[in-house]
Amino acid sequence: MSWQGKIIRIDLGKGTVKSEPLNMAWARTYIGQRGLGTKYLMSEIDPACDPLSPANKLIFATGPLTATGASTGGRYSVITKGPLTNAIACSNSGGQFGAYLKLAGWDMLILEGKSPKPVYIVVENEDVRILPADGFIWGKTVWETEDMIRAKHQNPELRVAAIGVAGETMARFACIVNDRDRAAGRSGVGAVMGSKNVKAIATFGNIGTKVADGKAFLKATRAAMDKLNPHAARERLSKRGTHSMLDVTHAYGSLPTNNCRAVQFDGAGKVNVAAAQKPRRSDGRASSQTNKACFACSIGCGRIATIDPEHFSIKDKPQYKTSLGGLEYESIYALAPMCGVDDLDAATYASALCNEHGMDPISFGASVAAAMELFDVGAITLKETGGIELKFGSAEALCWAAEATGTAQGFGKEIGLGAKRLTEKYGHPEFAMCVKGQEFPGYDVRAMQGMGLGYATSNRGACHLRASPFVDDFAHIRTEGKAEIVKKSQDRIAAWDSTGVCLFSGNAWDVSDLVAQLDASIGGGWTAEQFLETGEKIWNMERLFNMKAGFTAADDTLPKRMLETPAPSGAGKGKVNELKVMLPEYYELRGWTKDGEPTTQTLSRLGLA
Amino acid sequence: MRIAVHLISQVGKRPAGIDDNGQGTFEFPDGKTLSGLLAGLSLRTDEPFMALVNGQAIPPSERDSTILMDGDEVTVFPPMEGG
Ligand code: SF4
């Protein structure tokens, strides 16, 4: 079976490391990664705890397909209670780190308590050590941390997941960055790591993985690869990255612009893929250089980019005049249209700083946009910003905000509160484009009704990766049928995110393609039906966590702007999100009460009673 | 009649009459349907594609009954997931 069968448990308060057998009954039920990590968290912490206190735990969980050779199978998730939302947090990342943790012989790593002093953790196969970070890497950037750990341990193969100063100082949307530019991005998981005084985890493994039925596994993974590789979505993601979504949302009128005051961006042509791939005047190079793949991935949606050497942001900063992790759709949306900025190099620089200092670019960009709206109405002034004109459209302000927030300086600390806390502090909570405290991804939900229901009901706050209503949303601006599409896709994704493969494989694979690979790797006679029911179980378990954390149906909502202010243009012109129509139907389909609580029958059916 | 077509983020062979930016203008006799126009573009069928006429979403079920008019703008794109 492709679980390794053991986990690392680290008590940071006592400074102890323990190897523990994986709870196999739970693994067979919840698969791995998101499902299994959530089961452990749910069983081990009080969901009502302060997420930044030692009572919270931080779980790094791989899936059974991680590092098996299944295409895109290099994923891991970080599961904890999120300090941005106070809800369940589960942030999924690729790169190499998760695969190396698995190859070192571990399914999961659990951090509990709080270290009295800053530390980092090195996992080299069986050997797991807690080492002092003070006077070494504490206070350093994510990139410096990786370089310094590799140099000190004389192992260039170490894969490092680290926080930057944003995480150390507990910015609410701090993330954990691995392999320099892949991140467990959302909900502030990096702030939890900072609250525990853990700077980094470095992994190296060459133990390998085993599957239940080698022959069947080879057959299933080959068939899946043969389906994935020639697929149009793979070709698009490989050649253009997710960035190409920007032209789509702009054309449709669902591109959040100027903190969602607008839904189409006049400057879209300056920050789209075509602009990124066009050679610039100064040095003849394009912003977007090539693509990059995570472990065992034949898609390679990641980007490598360069910033114009003459751009103001990197003047006298030679460290950025090199190849950097490039823009994805979510980062370009948040750092450009959402802030009204039409400067591709400024967005690339801000995105690089998010990687370097460990910030979620979605929440960072949307928090800057909220601050820009506060500035626009005079709720904050030059006095608060320290003389910075925090205006919509200002590339200079965006770059300054990335530096100040990433290093926790001045007003940057306020931006690091996230849009919800920031706008509440300055008297305009209506400017926070958030659900459950988490900032919007790149879809305005007046033209995309189903996505609105998806945001409102997402267990980790506003998220584009928890439901998949895209096909129907781009065809019908209506409420009919959305509840079922959202519910079914939420369940499918919850199970998919528990396996160890990337969600983007789902552009080409059906559930049966994935289940064939999963069953060959772990055995047990998995069926598509059982897989989807497992997803439903995971979804309900997350919901139960949130209920215990104090969330109610009142939190399944959207910002007033989405519910009351009609979209000013695009396909959804004149429309608001009709959440109130879709939500009761959604609750009913889920087998929940009208107050959004799973009924006892639903819990018994799912084995959660 | 003249119809402006904008293909966003299509991969594969570029259809005749569509430029590097995914744009082209086509002449058709009156009565051309949206589905007729889309069929002529020979788009890849291994993923769905969405269509707007003058910025308005046209569900796949209405493509046959959507008669294009002179000056219409048709936008075509895949409903891919962001990330
Ligand atoms: S599709 Fe992209 S994000 Fe997913 S595993 Fe491949 S390179 Fe990583």
mmCIF file of N, CA and C in Angstrom, chain A residues 230-232 235-236 240 242 244-245 247-248 251-252 328-330 443 468 470-471 474-476 504 571, chain B residues 8-12 44 46-48 50 52 55-60 75 77-83:
data_model
loop_
_atom_site.group_PDB
_atom_site.id
_atom_site.type_symbol
_atom_site.label_atom_id
_atom_site.label_comp_id
_atom_site.label_asym_id
_atom_site.label_seq_id
_atom_site.Cartn_x
_atom_site.Cartn_y
_atom_site.Cartn_z
ATOM 1 N N PRO A 230 -2.126 14.526 -24.097
ATOM 2 C CA PRO A 230 -2.551 15.217 -25.325
ATOM 3 C C PRO A 230 -3.709 16.195 -25.113
ATOM 4 N N HIS A 231 -4.193 16.330 -23.887
ATOM 5 C CA HIS A 231 -5.404 17.118 -23.646
ATOM 6 C C HIS A 231 -5.170 18.619 -23.867
ATOM 7 N N ALA A 232 -6.195 19.286 -24.381
ATOM 8 C CA ALA A 232 -6.084 20.724 -24.667
ATOM 9 C C ALA A 232 -5.761 21.525 -23.410
ATOM 10 N N GLU A 235 -2.122 21.345 -22.608
ATOM 11 C CA GLU A 235 -1.333 22.167 -23.533
ATOM 12 C C GLU A 235 -1.431 23.654 -23.156
ATOM 13 N N ARG A 236 -2.645 24.078 -22.801
ATOM 14 C CA ARG A 236 -2.836 25.491 -22.450
ATOM 15 C C ARG A 236 -2.083 25.831 -21.164
ATOM 16 N N ARG A 240 0.739 28.478 -21.473
ATOM 17 C CA ARG A 240 0.358 29.829 -21.034
ATOM 18 C C ARG A 240 0.143 29.956 -19.538
ATOM 19 N N THR A 242 -1.958 29.352 -15.835
ATOM 20 C CA THR A 242 -3.319 29.743 -15.434
ATOM 21 C C THR A 242 -3.576 31.217 -15.742
ATOM 22 N N SER A 244 -3.751 32.674 -18.316
ATOM 23 C CA SER A 244 -4.624 32.911 -19.480
ATOM 24 C C SER A 244 -6.087 33.083 -19.089
ATOM 25 N N MET A 245 -6.427 32.766 -17.824
ATOM 26 C CA MET A 245 -7.801 32.990 -17.379
ATOM 27 C C MET A 245 -8.173 34.471 -17.372
ATOM 28 N N ASP A 247 -7.925 36.878 -19.542
ATOM 29 C CA ASP A 247 -8.678 37.340 -20.718
ATOM 30 C C ASP A 247 -10.122 36.845 -20.668
ATOM 31 N N VAL A 248 -10.295 35.655 -20.080
ATOM 32 C CA VAL A 248 -11.641 35.076 -20.001
ATOM 33 C C VAL A 248 -12.513 35.881 -19.040
ATOM 34 N N ALA A 251 -13.303 39.308 -20.398
ATOM 35 C CA ALA A 251 -14.323 39.292 -21.454
ATOM 36 C C ALA A 251 -15.712 39.040 -20.862
ATOM 37 N N TYR A 252 -15.760 38.185 -19.858
ATOM 38 C CA TYR A 252 -17.060 37.787 -19.315
ATOM 39 C C TYR A 252 -17.631 38.834 -18.351
ATOM 40 N N GLU A 328 0.677 33.592 -11.646
ATOM 41 C CA GLU A 328 -0.445 32.703 -11.926
ATOM 42 C C GLU A 328 -1.681 33.579 -12.026
ATOM 43 N N TYR A 329 -2.786 32.976 -12.449
ATOM 44 C CA TYR A 329 -3.981 33.814 -12.579
ATOM 45 C C TYR A 329 -4.334 34.499 -11.268
ATOM 46 N N GLU A 330 -4.325 33.736 -10.191
ATOM 47 C CA GLU A 330 -4.777 34.320 -8.932
ATOM 48 C C GLU A 330 -3.859 35.443 -8.470
ATOM 49 N N TYR A 443 -12.648 35.855 -9.093
ATOM 50 C CA TYR A 443 -13.941 35.732 -9.783
ATOM 51 C C TYR A 443 -14.980 36.597 -9.093
ATOM 52 N N SER A 468 -16.438 23.771 -8.320
ATOM 53 C CA SER A 468 -16.085 23.987 -9.713
ATOM 54 C C SER A 468 -17.333 24.200 -10.577
ATOM 55 N N PHE A 470 -17.527 26.323 -13.019
ATOM 56 C CA PHE A 470 -17.095 27.159 -14.145
ATOM 57 C C PHE A 470 -17.931 26.955 -15.417
ATOM 58 N N VAL A 471 -18.105 25.688 -15.821
ATOM 59 C CA VAL A 471 -18.767 25.434 -17.111
ATOM 60 C C VAL A 471 -20.174 26.032 -17.107
ATOM 61 N N PHE A 474 -20.253 30.031 -16.826
ATOM 62 C CA PHE A 474 -19.926 30.776 -18.042
ATOM 63 C C PHE A 474 -20.999 30.609 -19.121
ATOM 64 N N ALA A 475 -21.992 29.783 -18.831
ATOM 65 C CA ALA A 475 -23.060 29.592 -19.816
ATOM 66 C C ALA A 475 -24.377 30.200 -19.357
ATOM 67 N N HIS A 476 -24.623 30.181 -18.050
ATOM 68 C CA HIS A 476 -25.931 30.615 -17.543
ATOM 69 C C HIS A 476 -25.778 31.531 -16.339
ATOM 70 N N PHE A 504 -5.582 20.090 -10.917
ATOM 71 C CA PHE A 504 -5.595 20.405 -12.345
ATOM 72 C C PHE A 504 -5.603 19.151 -13.227
ATOM 73 N N ALA A 571 -21.259 40.365 -18.909
ATOM 74 C CA ALA A 571 -22.411 39.484 -19.127
ATOM 75 C C ALA A 571 -23.396 39.544 -17.964
ATOM 76 N N ILE B 8 -10.409 33.233 -27.330
ATOM 77 C CA ILE B 8 -9.525 33.473 -26.185
ATOM 78 C C ILE B 8 -8.929 32.162 -25.721
ATOM 79 N N SER B 9 -7.619 32.168 -25.606
ATOM 80 C CA SER B 9 -6.919 31.045 -24.972
ATOM 81 C C SER B 9 -7.172 29.680 -25.617
ATOM 82 N N GLN B 10 -7.361 29.692 -26.942
ATOM 83 C CA GLN B 10 -7.522 28.406 -27.629
ATOM 84 C C GLN B 10 -6.146 27.829 -27.913
ATOM 85 N N VAL B 11 -6.054 26.518 -27.866
ATOM 86 C CA VAL B 11 -4.792 25.890 -28.239
ATOM 87 C C VAL B 11 -5.027 25.032 -29.477
ATOM 88 N N GLY B 12 -3.932 24.586 -30.051
ATOM 89 C CA GLY B 12 -4.063 23.758 -31.242
ATOM 90 C C GLY B 12 -3.964 24.618 -32.480
ATOM 91 N N ARG B 44 -11.122 22.351 -30.827
ATOM 92 C CA ARG B 44 -10.871 21.042 -30.214
ATOM 93 C C ARG B 44 -12.078 20.625 -29.380
ATOM 94 N N ASP B 46 -11.964 18.055 -27.072
ATOM 95 C CA ASP B 46 -11.666 17.317 -25.846
ATOM 96 C C ASP B 46 -11.898 18.150 -24.592
ATOM 97 N N GLU B 47 -12.395 19.360 -24.758
ATOM 98 C CA GLU B 47 -12.863 20.142 -23.618
ATOM 99 C C GLU B 47 -14.006 21.019 -24.116
ATOM 100 N N PRO B 48 -14.897 21.415 -23.208
ATOM 101 C CA PRO B 48 -16.001 22.257 -23.663
ATOM 102 C C PRO B 48 -15.502 23.669 -23.985
ATOM 103 N N MET B 50 -17.055 27.852 -24.321
ATOM 104 C CA MET B 50 -18.180 28.711 -24.042
ATOM 105 C C MET B 50 -18.228 29.811 -25.106
ATOM 106 N N LEU B 52 -19.887 33.789 -26.143
ATOM 107 C CA LEU B 52 -20.643 35.009 -25.857
ATOM 108 C C LEU B 52 -20.998 35.647 -27.194
ATOM 109 N N GLY B 55 -21.042 39.942 -25.842
ATOM 110 C CA GLY B 55 -20.780 39.946 -24.402
ATOM 111 C C GLY B 55 -21.795 39.180 -23.571
ATOM 112 N N GLN B 56 -22.856 38.679 -24.201
ATOM 113 C CA GLN B 56 -23.874 37.940 -23.442
ATOM 114 C C GLN B 56 -23.642 36.435 -23.564
ATOM 115 N N ALA B 57 -23.759 35.729 -22.425
ATOM 116 C CA ALA B 57 -23.527 34.286 -22.420
ATOM 117 C C ALA B 57 -24.629 33.567 -23.193
ATOM 118 N N ILE B 58 -24.224 32.676 -24.092
ATOM 119 C CA ILE B 58 -25.191 31.851 -24.824
ATOM 120 C C ILE B 58 -24.962 30.397 -24.416
ATOM 121 N N PRO B 59 -25.923 29.793 -23.713
ATOM 122 C CA PRO B 59 -25.741 28.398 -23.299
ATOM 123 C C PRO B 59 -25.619 27.491 -24.516
ATOM 124 N N PRO B 60 -24.869 26.395 -24.402
ATOM 125 C CA PRO B 60 -24.718 25.468 -25.531
ATOM 126 C C PRO B 60 -26.064 25.058 -26.121
ATOM 127 N N THR B 75 -17.423 35.817 -28.941
ATOM 128 C CA THR B 75 -16.217 35.524 -28.148
ATOM 129 C C THR B 75 -16.292 34.068 -27.714
ATOM 130 N N PHE B 77 -14.296 30.878 -25.554
ATOM 131 C CA PHE B 77 -13.213 30.590 -24.597
ATOM 132 C C PHE B 77 -13.488 29.285 -23.870
ATOM 133 N N PRO B 78 -12.427 28.690 -23.312
ATOM 134 C CA PRO B 78 -12.617 27.470 -22.529
ATOM 135 C C PRO B 78 -12.964 27.827 -21.085
ATOM 136 N N PRO B 79 -13.794 27.019 -20.432
ATOM 137 C CA PRO B 79 -14.179 27.334 -19.050
ATOM 138 C C PRO B 79 -13.188 26.753 -18.056
ATOM 139 N N MET B 80 -11.909 27.042 -18.254
ATOM 140 C CA MET B 80 -10.884 26.398 -17.430
ATOM 141 C C MET B 80 -10.906 26.925 -15.998
ATOM 142 N N GLU B 81 -10.228 26.179 -15.142
ATOM 143 C CA GLU B 81 -10.160 26.577 -13.746
ATOM 144 C C GLU B 81 -8.920 27.417 -13.528
ATOM 145 N N GLY B 82 -9.032 28.402 -12.667
ATOM 146 C CA GLY B 82 -7.883 29.255 -12.360
ATOM 147 C C GLY B 82 -6.990 28.605 -11.328
ATOM 148 N N GLY B 83 -5.981 29.281 -10.864
ATOM 149 C CA GLY B 83 -5.125 28.669 -9.856
ATOM 150 C C GLY B 83 -4.051 29.610 -9.388
#
